[in-house]
Amino acid sequence: MFSSLQAQPADPILGLTVQFKADSNPHKLNLGPGIYQDEAGLTPVLGCVKAAEQHRVDSETTKAYINSAGSALFNKKITALNFGDHRVIHENRVRTVSTPGGTGALRIAGELIRTCRAGAAIWVSNPTWANHAGVFSAAGLQVRSYPYYDHDNKCLDFDNMMAALQQVPADDAVLLHASCHNPSGMDLSPAQWRQVAELAAKAGFLVVIDMAYQGFGAGLEEDAYGPRLVADTVDEMILCSSCSKNFGLYRERIGACSVIGSSAAAADIINSVLLPIVRVNYSMPPAHGAAIVETILDSAELTAQWHAELAQMRQRIGAMRQLLVQRLLAHGVTRDFSFITAQNGMFSFLGIDSEQVQRLQDEFSVYLVGSSRISIAAIAPDNVDYLAQSIASVL
Ligand code: LMR
């Protein structure tokens, strides 16, 4: 059976951590995966999460199965977090299932689209998260791309993006990032969201939004602007969200897939198709992460604590964007890196070539994805000078 298998390269993001762990340089720095780290380089368990877990340990009475949709309370709370007090909720047009992480939500979304339209394509931004193409093609979709980031000018390539989206057939889907675009850090402005939403309504393609970083850009409400606007403008859409980053629940694998139908009755039919898709994939989602999130969101006190802890993570990343640009200048770098402070969330491209990326790794034990994407969330005051010096050396 297995003799015909060909060895595959390591995952471009996850493979870096394996190399990083094996590196004995005491100054080593892993700017690869999008994982929040505090100033001490730790990815802490949030205080609100610890409190919610304690509460669950004390109050949980059974580990019996829930069902394919997952916890109803989590689904309700996460839908409200994502959409706010939106009319699609009042109109009973949203159906949400808990999923194993945001990746699970994307896979379920992909399979739902394939079930509706065999042969459909999903259009993803160029560039996009390295795993998007794999997830959607594994779900049976064709994957196409539209221009998004202008590497030369370090900004959105919006005119070309719109020109490409105008060609997307009504039966296809278009993936957008809600905020904190991974990997570029460049987000659509409110006016640009409006143009994209209006085009979707006119052209008829399905908008699928990946919201993996709600709260890491400008704030919980601000980062949900795009999805809420699209939900206001079109009849149907899909929102895939993740609690990995904003609740720091990476390994618990908890996210959600919310599908909006054109009416409550249409949403019920969608739900009846969604549940068997879950059933044949993993039967039911894991419950622990959902239990933590629903406990936090169901308590005013824990929600306030979470907001404060999330704001701290967001502000630290923003401060590190500023500090990196300052320290690059201080180390004599004349190239303009100020674009880093105009971008959002965990990531930016340094904009160096693959040879320079490799030199950073080989000579300085600074690990980043080959595209030159860096995770700002791994930068801290006591490693920023080493990083700035290393970048200065390879430029
Ligand atoms: C990333 O882009 O680094 C994160 O989303 C982690 C991952 O799974 O790739």
XYZ file of C-alpha atoms and ligand atoms in Angstrom:
404
model
C 0.000 0.000 0.000
C 2.531 2.569 1.110
C 5.386 1.716 -1.227
C 4.205 4.185 -3.878
C 4.297 7.165 -1.503
C 6.697 9.999 -2.226
C 8.203 11.910 0.697
C 6.663 15.381 1.041
C 8.381 18.571 2.192
C 7.599 19.831 5.710
C 4.788 22.359 6.083
C 6.205 25.816 5.237
C 5.050 27.295 8.565
C 4.961 24.374 11.011
C 8.239 22.910 9.664
C 10.120 26.020 10.818
C 9.387 25.293 14.478
C 10.946 21.848 14.147
C 14.151 23.432 12.799
C 13.980 26.172 15.415
C 13.734 23.705 18.296
C 16.835 21.882 17.058
C 18.874 25.128 16.866
C 21.268 25.621 19.821
C 21.979 29.353 19.243
C 20.908 31.122 22.476
C 19.828 34.191 20.442
C 17.551 32.179 18.150
C 14.255 33.781 17.237
C 11.195 32.131 15.704
C 9.196 34.631 13.645
C 7.471 31.783 11.784
C 4.106 30.706 13.179
C 1.392 33.150 14.170
C 1.443 32.525 17.875
C 1.241 35.354 20.396
C 4.175 35.612 22.779
C 4.575 37.952 25.707
C 7.729 39.939 26.444
C 9.271 36.873 28.063
C 8.669 34.804 24.929
C 5.846 32.780 26.491
C 2.438 32.020 25.022
C 0.485 32.349 28.255
C -2.838 30.792 29.163
C -5.078 33.847 29.603
C -6.312 34.510 33.149
C -9.920 34.429 31.970
C -9.274 31.017 30.388
C -7.776 29.632 33.604
C -10.803 30.903 35.545
C -13.248 29.427 33.015
C -11.436 26.081 33.064
C -11.589 25.989 36.856
C -15.290 26.726 36.704
C -15.804 23.874 34.206
C -13.804 21.418 36.294
C -15.979 22.286 39.280
C -19.314 22.256 37.467
C -19.096 19.757 34.606
C -21.183 16.670 35.257
C -20.808 14.620 32.076
C -18.580 13.975 29.092
C -21.424 12.514 27.043
C -21.556 13.424 23.350
C -23.107 16.765 22.469
C -23.909 16.626 18.736
C -22.456 17.510 15.337
C -23.189 21.227 15.746
C -21.396 21.393 19.096
C -22.530 23.358 22.121
C -25.617 25.487 21.442
C -24.476 28.100 23.969
C -21.053 28.436 22.345
C -22.631 28.710 18.902
C -24.975 31.448 20.080
C -22.253 33.394 21.888
C -19.700 33.172 19.081
C -22.295 34.220 16.496
C -23.085 37.288 18.610
C -19.380 38.042 19.055
C -18.780 37.834 15.325
C -21.900 39.563 14.023
C -22.846 41.821 16.948
C -26.481 42.826 17.160
C -26.977 42.211 13.453
C -30.293 41.844 11.698
C -29.244 38.462 10.257
C -29.424 37.123 13.814
C -32.825 38.727 14.467
C -34.056 37.367 11.139
C -32.919 33.889 12.260
C -30.817 33.459 9.096
C -27.513 32.308 10.650
C -26.653 28.682 11.373
C -23.419 28.099 13.280
C -21.522 24.903 13.993
C -18.498 24.690 16.307
C -15.473 23.360 14.496
C -12.003 22.046 15.286
C -10.297 25.446 14.958
C -10.700 27.951 12.167
C -9.150 25.388 9.821
C -12.002 22.977 10.549
C -14.463 25.768 9.760
C -12.776 26.432 6.407
C -12.884 22.750 5.518
C -16.588 22.493 6.356
C -17.263 25.681 4.374
C -15.363 24.242 1.407
C -17.323 20.996 1.518
C -20.618 22.860 1.759
C -19.746 24.853 -1.373
C -18.677 21.693 -3.206
C -21.947 20.034 -2.191
C -23.869 22.982 -3.662
C -21.791 23.322 -6.834
C -19.525 20.513 -7.967
C -16.644 22.072 -9.870
C -16.930 25.473 -8.149
C -13.785 27.487 -7.565
C -12.871 29.555 -4.555
C -10.825 32.664 -5.254
C -8.225 33.470 -2.623
C -6.073 36.559 -2.251
C -2.561 36.528 -3.660
C -0.897 36.086 -1.246
C -2.940 34.238 1.362
C -2.401 31.928 4.348
C -0.229 29.072 3.119
C -2.832 26.491 4.176
C -5.877 27.960 2.394
C -5.230 26.352 -0.977
C -4.606 22.942 0.594
C -7.723 23.051 2.759
C -10.013 24.067 -0.093
C -8.594 21.670 -2.632
C -8.881 18.844 -0.074
C -12.549 19.873 0.212
C -12.905 19.355 -3.546
C -12.859 22.972 -4.744
C -10.746 24.469 -7.456
C -8.555 27.241 -6.104
C -7.935 30.448 -8.064
C -6.417 33.702 -6.923
C -6.988 37.433 -7.246
C -4.307 40.148 -6.855
C -4.204 41.601 -3.342
C -0.841 42.875 -2.130
C 1.486 45.159 -4.048
C 4.938 44.005 -2.889
C 6.717 46.906 -4.580
C 4.685 49.641 -2.964
C 3.796 47.742 0.257
C 0.101 48.453 -0.092
C -3.108 46.918 -1.381
C -3.366 46.241 -5.095
C -7.021 47.204 -4.883
C -7.732 48.219 -8.479
C -6.392 44.930 -9.796
C -8.222 43.060 -7.057
C -11.531 44.596 -8.108
C -10.806 44.008 -11.787
C -10.192 40.306 -11.050
C -13.268 39.961 -8.829
C -15.407 41.418 -11.609
C -14.563 38.299 -13.623
C -15.591 35.818 -10.906
C -18.595 33.729 -12.044
C -21.741 33.747 -9.919
C -21.280 30.066 -9.044
C -17.853 30.590 -7.476
C -16.810 31.719 -4.021
C -14.402 34.464 -2.951
C -12.407 34.230 0.266
C -11.710 37.463 2.147
C -9.790 37.989 5.384
C -11.859 39.873 7.962
C -8.873 41.751 9.387
C -5.158 41.315 10.083
C -4.617 39.823 6.631
C -2.359 36.795 6.855
C 0.381 37.134 5.580
C 0.509 40.810 4.510
C -1.075 42.720 7.425
C -2.852 44.923 4.825
C -6.585 45.199 5.332
C -9.432 46.602 3.258
C -10.636 50.045 4.354
C -14.357 50.457 5.171
C -14.890 52.070 1.742
C -13.121 49.174 0.022
C -15.214 46.635 1.962
C -18.291 48.422 0.672
C -17.115 48.174 -2.927
C -16.362 44.461 -2.574
C -19.694 43.774 -0.839
C -21.614 45.645 -3.534
C -19.782 43.764 -6.252
C -20.616 40.442 -4.548
C -24.288 41.426 -4.388
C -24.273 42.384 -8.068
C -22.113 39.566 -9.459
C -23.616 36.856 -7.245
C -20.472 35.097 -6.088
C -20.508 33.730 -2.530
C -18.359 35.593 -0.015
C -16.514 33.404 2.477
C -14.723 35.301 5.228
C -11.879 33.955 7.313
C -11.864 35.732 10.665
C -8.909 34.290 12.549
C -7.787 37.469 14.317
C -10.857 39.282 15.640
C -9.527 41.721 18.243
C -5.909 41.688 17.081
C -6.300 44.583 14.616
C -8.148 47.674 15.819
C -10.544 45.960 18.263
C -13.295 43.346 18.486
C -15.967 45.525 16.889
C -13.713 47.261 14.366
C -12.241 43.971 13.122
C -15.735 42.626 12.445
C -16.694 45.624 10.283
C -16.171 43.794 6.974
C -18.136 40.617 7.766
C -21.020 42.633 9.214
C -21.134 44.925 6.203
C -21.107 41.997 3.780
C -23.890 40.339 5.804
C -25.866 43.551 5.385
C -25.332 43.672 1.648
C -25.716 40.110 0.362
C -28.312 37.384 0.983
C -25.927 34.508 1.633
C -22.402 34.243 3.016
C -20.110 32.111 5.164
C -18.013 33.291 8.090
C -15.277 31.041 9.449
C -13.946 32.204 12.783
C -11.254 31.028 15.137
C -10.723 31.315 18.884
C -7.086 30.229 18.604
C -5.570 33.686 18.673
C -8.015 35.951 20.494
C -8.647 33.482 23.337
C -5.138 32.002 23.117
C -6.717 28.543 22.709
C -4.432 27.349 19.923
C -4.180 23.692 20.875
C -7.793 23.337 21.987
C -8.902 23.636 18.341
C -12.030 25.725 18.604
C -13.592 27.790 15.854
C -16.950 28.183 14.174
C -18.512 28.033 10.745
C -21.509 30.370 10.428
C -23.594 30.191 7.284
C -26.141 32.875 6.444
C -29.118 31.844 4.335
C -31.492 34.091 2.443
C -34.337 33.270 4.877
C -34.871 31.329 8.101
C -36.288 28.422 6.079
C -33.292 28.445 3.724
C -30.966 28.506 6.745
C -32.678 25.404 8.133
C -32.055 23.558 4.877
C -28.403 24.679 4.886
C -28.077 23.418 8.454
C -29.514 20.040 7.506
C -26.779 19.722 4.871
C -24.031 21.090 7.115
C -24.550 18.544 9.901
C -23.960 15.440 7.741
C -20.808 17.116 6.358
C -19.550 17.397 9.943
C -20.706 13.860 10.737
C -18.652 12.221 8.005
C -15.584 14.360 8.754
C -15.138 14.152 12.520
C -18.644 13.342 13.768
C -18.625 16.045 16.452
C -16.347 18.913 17.391
C -14.142 18.783 20.497
C -15.964 20.384 23.428
C -13.354 21.722 25.821
C -12.383 24.893 23.936
C -16.040 25.718 23.315
C -16.779 25.222 27.013
C -14.052 27.719 27.925
C -15.224 30.323 25.421
C -18.909 30.046 26.316
C -18.091 30.294 30.020
C -16.145 33.505 29.393
C -18.736 35.025 27.085
C -21.587 34.066 29.423
C -20.020 35.924 32.356
C -19.834 39.739 32.387
C -16.854 39.576 34.718
C -14.849 37.072 32.658
C -15.755 38.893 29.442
C -14.372 42.141 30.897
C -11.205 40.315 31.921
C -10.901 38.812 28.442
C -11.344 42.225 26.789
C -8.517 43.595 28.942
C -6.212 40.657 28.211
C -6.967 40.824 24.493
C -6.296 44.576 24.457
C -2.956 43.939 26.122
C -1.948 41.445 23.408
C -3.116 43.795 20.652
C -1.300 46.772 22.135
C 1.912 44.833 22.649
C 1.966 43.807 18.989
C 1.290 47.414 17.918
C 4.138 48.624 20.136
C 6.505 46.022 18.646
C 5.659 47.225 15.130
C 6.780 50.726 16.159
C 9.834 49.471 18.012
C 11.092 47.289 15.153
C 10.927 50.204 12.716
C 12.756 52.465 15.220
C 15.480 49.909 15.924
C 16.057 49.222 12.221
C 16.708 52.950 11.792
C 18.957 52.977 14.854
C 21.002 50.134 13.353
C 21.649 52.174 10.233
C 19.075 50.594 7.937
C 18.223 53.183 5.298
C 15.523 51.176 3.538
C 12.057 52.416 4.451
C 10.306 49.913 6.727
C 7.687 52.365 7.998
C 4.983 50.380 6.182
C 5.188 47.887 9.086
C 3.509 50.419 11.381
C 0.662 50.922 8.896
C -0.183 47.204 8.824
C -2.354 45.181 11.218
C -2.279 42.055 13.284
C 0.449 39.510 13.688
C 2.088 39.626 10.275
C 3.970 41.744 7.767
C 6.288 40.916 4.913
C 9.811 42.210 5.483
C 10.104 42.409 1.709
C 13.535 40.761 1.562
C 14.401 38.034 -0.947
C 14.529 34.297 -0.257
C 18.329 34.310 -0.138
C 18.230 36.941 2.605
C 15.569 34.956 4.468
C 17.844 31.905 4.308
C 20.839 33.950 5.531
C 18.817 35.166 8.503
C 18.205 31.554 9.405
C 21.676 30.150 8.651
C 23.785 32.982 10.048
C 21.587 34.426 12.799
C 19.111 31.668 13.730
C 16.250 34.020 12.891
C 13.466 31.894 11.419
C 10.797 33.265 9.103
C 8.606 31.907 6.332
C 10.293 31.925 2.890
C 7.982 34.681 1.648
C 9.664 36.961 4.286
C 6.503 36.991 6.418
C 7.366 37.763 10.039
C 5.225 37.215 13.102
C 5.473 40.511 14.962
C 3.984 38.740 17.986
C 7.352 37.050 18.635
C 9.277 40.336 18.875
C 10.111 41.706 22.331
C 12.229 44.561 23.706
C 15.060 42.193 24.542
C 15.291 40.540 21.101
C 14.467 43.481 18.840
C 18.052 44.774 18.630
C 19.377 41.346 17.723
C 16.676 41.108 15.056
C 17.320 44.609 13.690
C 21.080 43.972 13.559
C 20.534 40.648 11.802
C 18.259 42.256 9.219
C 20.765 45.095 8.732
C 23.495 42.505 8.091
C 21.623 40.671 5.343
C 20.342 43.771 3.550
C 0.073 31.042 10.883
O -0.308 31.480 9.810
O 1.257 31.047 11.245
C -0.926 30.487 11.867
O -2.206 30.587 11.360
C -0.564 29.134 12.314
C -0.774 28.087 11.258
O -1.474 27.117 11.549
O -0.252 28.220 10.159
